[in-house]
Amino acid sequence: MSSTTSAILNTGTSSFSQVRSHLKNGFKTGRTRPIQFRKQQLLALAYLIKDNIPRFQRALASDLGRSDTETIVLEIGGTLGEAVDAYHNVAKWSKHESVPWSVNWFAMKPTIRKEPKGVVLIISPFNYPMWLLLGPLAGAIAAGNACLLKPSELTPAFSALVAELVPKYLDPELYAVINGAIPETTKVLELQWDHIMYTGGPRVASIVLTAAAKTLSPVTTELGGKSPAVIDPSCDLKLTARRLMWGKVANAGQTCVAPDYVLVPKSFLDQFVRACKDVLKDFYPEGAESSDSFCRIISASHFARIKGLLDRTEGQIVYGGSTNEETKFIEPTLVTGVNADDSLMREEIFGPVLPIVGVDDVDEAIEFINARDHPLALYVFSTNSAFKSKVIDNTQSGSAVMNDTIIQALAEGLPFGGIGPSGSGCNTGKFSFDTFTHLRSTLDNPGIMDYIMSFRYPPYNANKRKLYTTFMFPSLPARTAADGNGAPKWGILFIASVLAASSVALIGRTRLGST
Ligand code: NAD
């Protein structure tokens, strides 16, 4: 990158179209096409992370008050995994694909080429700043794109660090970082992008989608919502409470797939609450406020929002409930007696507060879930297969996890994404590669095919129409014996023609040889 562009990026006063042109020019050089180049950049990305783990930990501790261990467990391992997985598999993922053999089309060698989309934009949220920015970047690099990264303004230490490291480790003609908030992102979104991956809340997603519609930029949205957990009294209660509470308190509940609320049979409620309280005491024996294993809320406005939900609840706070505005601390909190229209049920909580909703049975739990937007995740705690199947088969969600929480985001080979209002499209691993890849269809039609396919050319007449319906119409499976077996294909005619032509040639050659 030229020193001018670099300065532009660092001061944040840029002409953003200049940045995009810069990346576009880099992309047009064709450097991202060779797999070897992509592997080299993916390795550089992995080392960008590995060489700077303590700096990332310090940045995230400063931004989120997060413990170094939580940063390793929830963020660094997974992001490194994305880069290394892409490094090992990019050659395989990028291979052209032949389509299944078809008598009609095989002669034209139909092939799917896996091509980069071009210059892509990744906008990420504050809660897992590294994983949600550099994870998708691995997919974008693997797919051969140039990329502009827009981290969250709510994590200034992380965002400054990433802006410093990206040009040092990665090709600055192809990968750049813009730091900024709403005004900068608004400007960036006025430009056309070959793909936008937006991770964040649904309100901003509408803004992003509206802006992208104006430039016809394709968008993947990774959003959030209220992810429920359904409890069956047959569950292993201690294990359930431990895994559920961990999903709720990790990153102080600021996790897109955190269990947002719990549906528990009324008859099991007291036992369940007791088990959850025991776990929270075990997690933070000295109290969460003095524990260095517990995060803080990212900003004053997010703190005020969550506290407001808690202040307005008509449920009973049965554990926790204390807050500290100065340090943005919200204690892990359990609230029972929560109704469907409670403040805690109106929006994604995104904090360490767990509303517990009593239900009569699993049917009521399913009805409760289906009356709301499709969640990003759904959790079922049960040892009974029929119970698990019943909940999963009768609901919809981005992912569905039995007997655990939040780990699905890190599971190799599984796509991570929402459905409907919780997001569209998906990422992680090969799914990120696919998101940033254009499937380019190619055919190479030999001249000989015109002997067979000339029915498509004008002037049209009855014979051509007959040929078309005979060879082009798909064969419909028979409803009854009277429907017959459908029409033959032009491919059969092609094979027959080739065979006939070969026979004529062979006979000709034999005759010549005998004279
Ligand atoms: P957010 O929507 O406020 O911000 C996300 C990004 O959008 C930031 O980079 C921000 O600068 C930008 N932005 C904010 N306002 C904008 C505007 N008016 N125009 C253009 N860009 C704007 O989200 P957040 O508070 O950082 O993150 C929390 C949300 O993200 C939660 O809803 C959570 O569920 C969701 N989330 C989803 C996933 C997922 O993978 N599905 C992962 C993490 C977080």
Tab-separated table of N, CA and C and ligand atoms in Angstrom, residues 123-128 131-132 150-154 180-182 185-186 189 198-205 207-208 221-225 255-257 302 348 350 376 416-418 422 427, ligand 1:
chain	number	residue	atom	x	y	z
A	123	ILE	N	-17.727	-6.350	8.311
A	123	ILE	CA	-18.064	-5.434	9.419
A	123	ILE	C	-18.342	-6.306	10.639
A	124	SER	N	-17.646	-6.039	11.728
A	124	SER	CA	-17.789	-6.950	12.869
A	124	SER	C	-18.232	-6.215	14.139
A	125	PRO	N	-18.768	-6.964	15.094
A	125	PRO	CA	-19.280	-6.368	16.340
A	125	PRO	C	-18.211	-6.376	17.431
A	126	PHE	N	-18.608	-5.950	18.623
A	126	PHE	CA	-17.631	-5.790	19.704
A	126	PHE	C	-17.380	-7.057	20.503
A	127	ASN	N	-18.316	-8.016	20.461
A	127	ASN	CA	-18.297	-9.015	21.533
A	127	ASN	C	-17.203	-10.087	21.399
A	128	TYR	N	-16.927	-10.529	20.182
A	128	TYR	CA	-15.767	-11.400	19.946
A	128	TYR	C	-14.999	-10.750	18.802
A	131	TRP	N	-12.434	-13.048	16.675
A	131	TRP	CA	-13.022	-14.207	16.009
A	131	TRP	C	-13.953	-13.793	14.871
A	132	LEU	N	-14.697	-12.706	15.096
A	132	LEU	CA	-15.703	-12.310	14.107
A	132	LEU	C	-15.140	-11.401	13.017
A	150	LYS	N	-13.703	-3.756	8.896
A	150	LYS	CA	-14.230	-2.645	9.700
A	150	LYS	C	-14.602	-3.200	11.075
A	151	PRO	N	-13.616	-3.160	12.029
A	151	PRO	CA	-13.937	-3.652	13.374
A	151	PRO	C	-14.832	-2.668	14.133
A	152	SER	N	-15.254	-3.076	15.316
A	152	SER	CA	-16.174	-2.237	16.104
A	152	SER	C	-15.439	-1.095	16.788
A	153	GLU	N	-16.086	0.043	16.820
A	153	GLU	CA	-15.521	1.210	17.515
A	153	GLU	C	-15.612	1.024	19.034
A	154	LEU	N	-16.380	0.016	19.468
A	154	LEU	CA	-16.526	-0.191	20.916
A	154	LEU	C	-15.341	-0.950	21.519
A	180	GLY	N	-13.565	3.144	12.613
A	180	GLY	CA	-14.512	4.246	12.650
A	180	GLY	C	-15.829	3.760	13.205
A	181	ALA	N	-16.750	4.710	13.369
A	181	ALA	CA	-18.060	4.373	13.927
A	181	ALA	C	-19.130	4.576	12.850
A	182	ILE	N	-20.286	5.095	13.244
A	182	ILE	CA	-21.411	5.176	12.301
A	182	ILE	C	-21.084	6.054	11.078
A	185	THR	N	-18.733	4.132	8.739
A	185	THR	CA	-19.343	2.922	8.160
A	185	THR	C	-20.420	3.309	7.156
A	186	THR	N	-21.121	4.389	7.446
A	186	THR	CA	-22.156	4.849	6.508
A	186	THR	C	-21.520	5.186	5.164
A	189	LEU	N	-20.459	2.134	3.297
A	189	LEU	CA	-21.600	1.399	2.735
A	189	LEU	C	-22.223	2.099	1.530
A	198	TYR	N	-21.725	-8.928	7.345
A	198	TYR	CA	-22.052	-8.067	8.477
A	198	TYR	C	-22.419	-8.947	9.671
A	199	THR	N	-21.727	-8.759	10.771
A	199	THR	CA	-22.093	-9.445	12.012
A	199	THR	C	-22.446	-8.379	13.035
A	200	GLY	N	-23.613	-8.482	13.620
A	200	GLY	CA	-24.040	-7.489	14.607
A	200	GLY	C	-25.511	-7.642	14.921
A	201	GLY	N	-26.109	-6.557	15.362
A	201	GLY	CA	-27.514	-6.602	15.790
A	201	GLY	C	-28.465	-6.399	14.619
A	202	PRO	N	-29.736	-6.781	14.805
A	202	PRO	CA	-30.715	-6.698	13.718
A	202	PRO	C	-31.056	-5.269	13.303
A	203	ARG	N	-30.997	-4.315	14.239
A	203	ARG	CA	-31.347	-2.931	13.879
A	203	ARG	C	-30.345	-2.407	12.851
A	204	VAL	N	-29.077	-2.576	13.144
A	204	VAL	CA	-28.041	-2.086	12.214
A	204	VAL	C	-28.055	-2.928	10.933
A	205	ALA	N	-28.408	-4.216	11.068
A	205	ALA	CA	-28.463	-5.071	9.865
A	205	ALA	C	-29.424	-4.487	8.836
A	207	ILE	N	-30.062	-1.378	8.391
A	207	ILE	CA	-29.379	-0.221	7.779
A	207	ILE	C	-28.387	-0.713	6.728
A	208	VAL	N	-27.636	-1.742	7.089
A	208	VAL	CA	-26.625	-2.286	6.167
A	208	VAL	C	-27.307	-2.842	4.909
A	221	THR	N	-25.699	-11.843	6.584
A	221	THR	CA	-25.931	-11.241	7.901
A	221	THR	C	-25.821	-12.310	8.979
A	222	GLU	N	-24.992	-12.018	9.961
A	222	GLU	CA	-24.847	-12.913	11.124
A	222	GLU	C	-25.375	-12.117	12.309
A	223	LEU	N	-26.596	-12.430	12.750
A	223	LEU	CA	-27.258	-11.582	13.742
A	223	LEU	C	-27.444	-12.336	15.060
A	224	GLY	N	-28.379	-11.877	15.833
A	224	GLY	CA	-28.540	-12.507	17.147
A	224	GLY	C	-30.003	-12.823	17.406
A	225	GLY	N	-30.476	-12.499	18.597
A	225	GLY	CA	-31.866	-12.770	18.950
A	225	GLY	C	-31.939	-13.476	20.279
A	255	THR	N	-22.730	-12.824	24.180
A	255	THR	CA	-22.437	-13.844	23.174
A	255	THR	C	-23.699	-14.014	22.347
A	256	CYS	N	-23.532	-13.992	21.008
A	256	CYS	CA	-24.732	-14.046	20.160
A	256	CYS	C	-25.545	-15.311	20.399
A	257	VAL	N	-24.862	-16.432	20.724
A	257	VAL	CA	-25.582	-17.694	20.945
A	257	VAL	C	-25.751	-18.009	22.434
A	302	HIS	N	-24.731	0.140	26.719
A	302	HIS	CA	-25.162	-1.261	26.833
A	302	HIS	C	-25.463	-1.590	28.302
A	348	GLU	N	-33.243	-9.118	22.797
A	348	GLU	CA	-32.070	-9.921	23.160
A	348	GLU	C	-31.411	-9.263	24.376
A	350	PHE	N	-28.315	-9.962	25.966
A	350	PHE	CA	-26.890	-9.723	25.695
A	350	PHE	C	-26.162	-9.258	26.954
A	376	LEU	N	-31.185	-17.677	16.869
A	376	LEU	CA	-29.892	-18.078	16.316
A	376	LEU	C	-29.529	-19.481	16.809
A	416	PHE	N	-22.058	-22.039	10.712
A	416	PHE	CA	-22.540	-21.198	11.798
A	416	PHE	C	-23.341	-20.053	11.191
A	417	GLY	N	-24.619	-19.984	11.516
A	417	GLY	CA	-25.437	-18.916	10.943
A	417	GLY	C	-26.850	-18.987	11.472
A	418	GLY	N	-27.623	-17.969	11.145
A	418	GLY	CA	-28.992	-17.894	11.640
A	418	GLY	C	-29.999	-18.261	10.576
A	422	SER	N	-32.577	-14.029	12.545
A	422	SER	CA	-31.292	-14.226	13.238
A	422	SER	C	-30.131	-14.310	12.241
A	427	ASN	N	-21.111	-18.974	8.094
A	427	ASN	CA	-19.651	-18.905	8.003
A	427	ASN	C	-19.009	-19.948	8.885
B	1	NAD	P1	-23.926	-3.449	16.270
B	1	NAD	O1	-24.950	-3.870	15.279
B	1	NAD	O2	-24.208	-2.291	17.136
B	1	NAD	O3	-22.521	-3.130	15.536
B	1	NAD	C1	-21.913	-4.006	14.639
B	1	NAD	C2	-21.099	-3.207	13.628
B	1	NAD	O4	-21.947	-2.325	12.922
B	1	NAD	C3	-19.996	-2.350	14.256
B	1	NAD	O5	-18.820	-2.485	13.486
B	1	NAD	C4	-20.542	-0.948	14.153
B	1	NAD	O6	-19.544	0.026	13.964
B	1	NAD	C5	-21.421	-1.002	12.924
B	1	NAD	N1	-22.523	-0.044	12.998
B	1	NAD	C6	-23.180	0.365	14.099
B	1	NAD	N2	-24.145	1.237	13.758
B	1	NAD	C7	-24.093	1.380	12.423
B	1	NAD	C8	-24.842	2.154	11.477
B	1	NAD	N3	-25.829	2.948	11.848
B	1	NAD	N4	-24.515	2.049	10.190
B	1	NAD	C9	-23.519	1.236	9.788
B	1	NAD	N5	-22.783	0.483	10.639
B	1	NAD	C10	-23.057	0.561	11.937
B	1	NAD	O7	-23.639	-4.760	17.109
B	1	NAD	P2	-22.827	-4.926	18.452
B	1	NAD	O8	-23.563	-4.251	19.561
B	1	NAD	O9	-21.402	-4.604	18.235
B	1	NAD	O10	-22.939	-6.519	18.627
B	1	NAD	C11	-24.004	-7.128	19.273
B	1	NAD	C12	-24.958	-7.804	18.325
B	1	NAD	O11	-24.268	-8.619	17.417
B	1	NAD	C13	-25.912	-8.729	19.066
B	1	NAD	O12	-27.201	-8.587	18.543
B	1	NAD	C14	-25.365	-10.116	18.780
B	1	NAD	O13	-26.317	-11.132	18.876
B	1	NAD	C15	-24.860	-9.926	17.384
B	1	NAD	N6	-23.818	-10.904	17.080
B	1	NAD	C16	-24.083	-11.882	16.177
B	1	NAD	C17	-23.107	-12.854	15.911
B	1	NAD	C18	-23.341	-13.963	14.922
B	1	NAD	O14	-22.365	-14.566	14.489
B	1	NAD	N7	-24.555	-14.271	14.545
B	1	NAD	C19	-21.895	-12.799	16.557
B	1	NAD	C20	-21.682	-11.780	17.470
B	1	NAD	C21	-22.643	-10.830	17.724
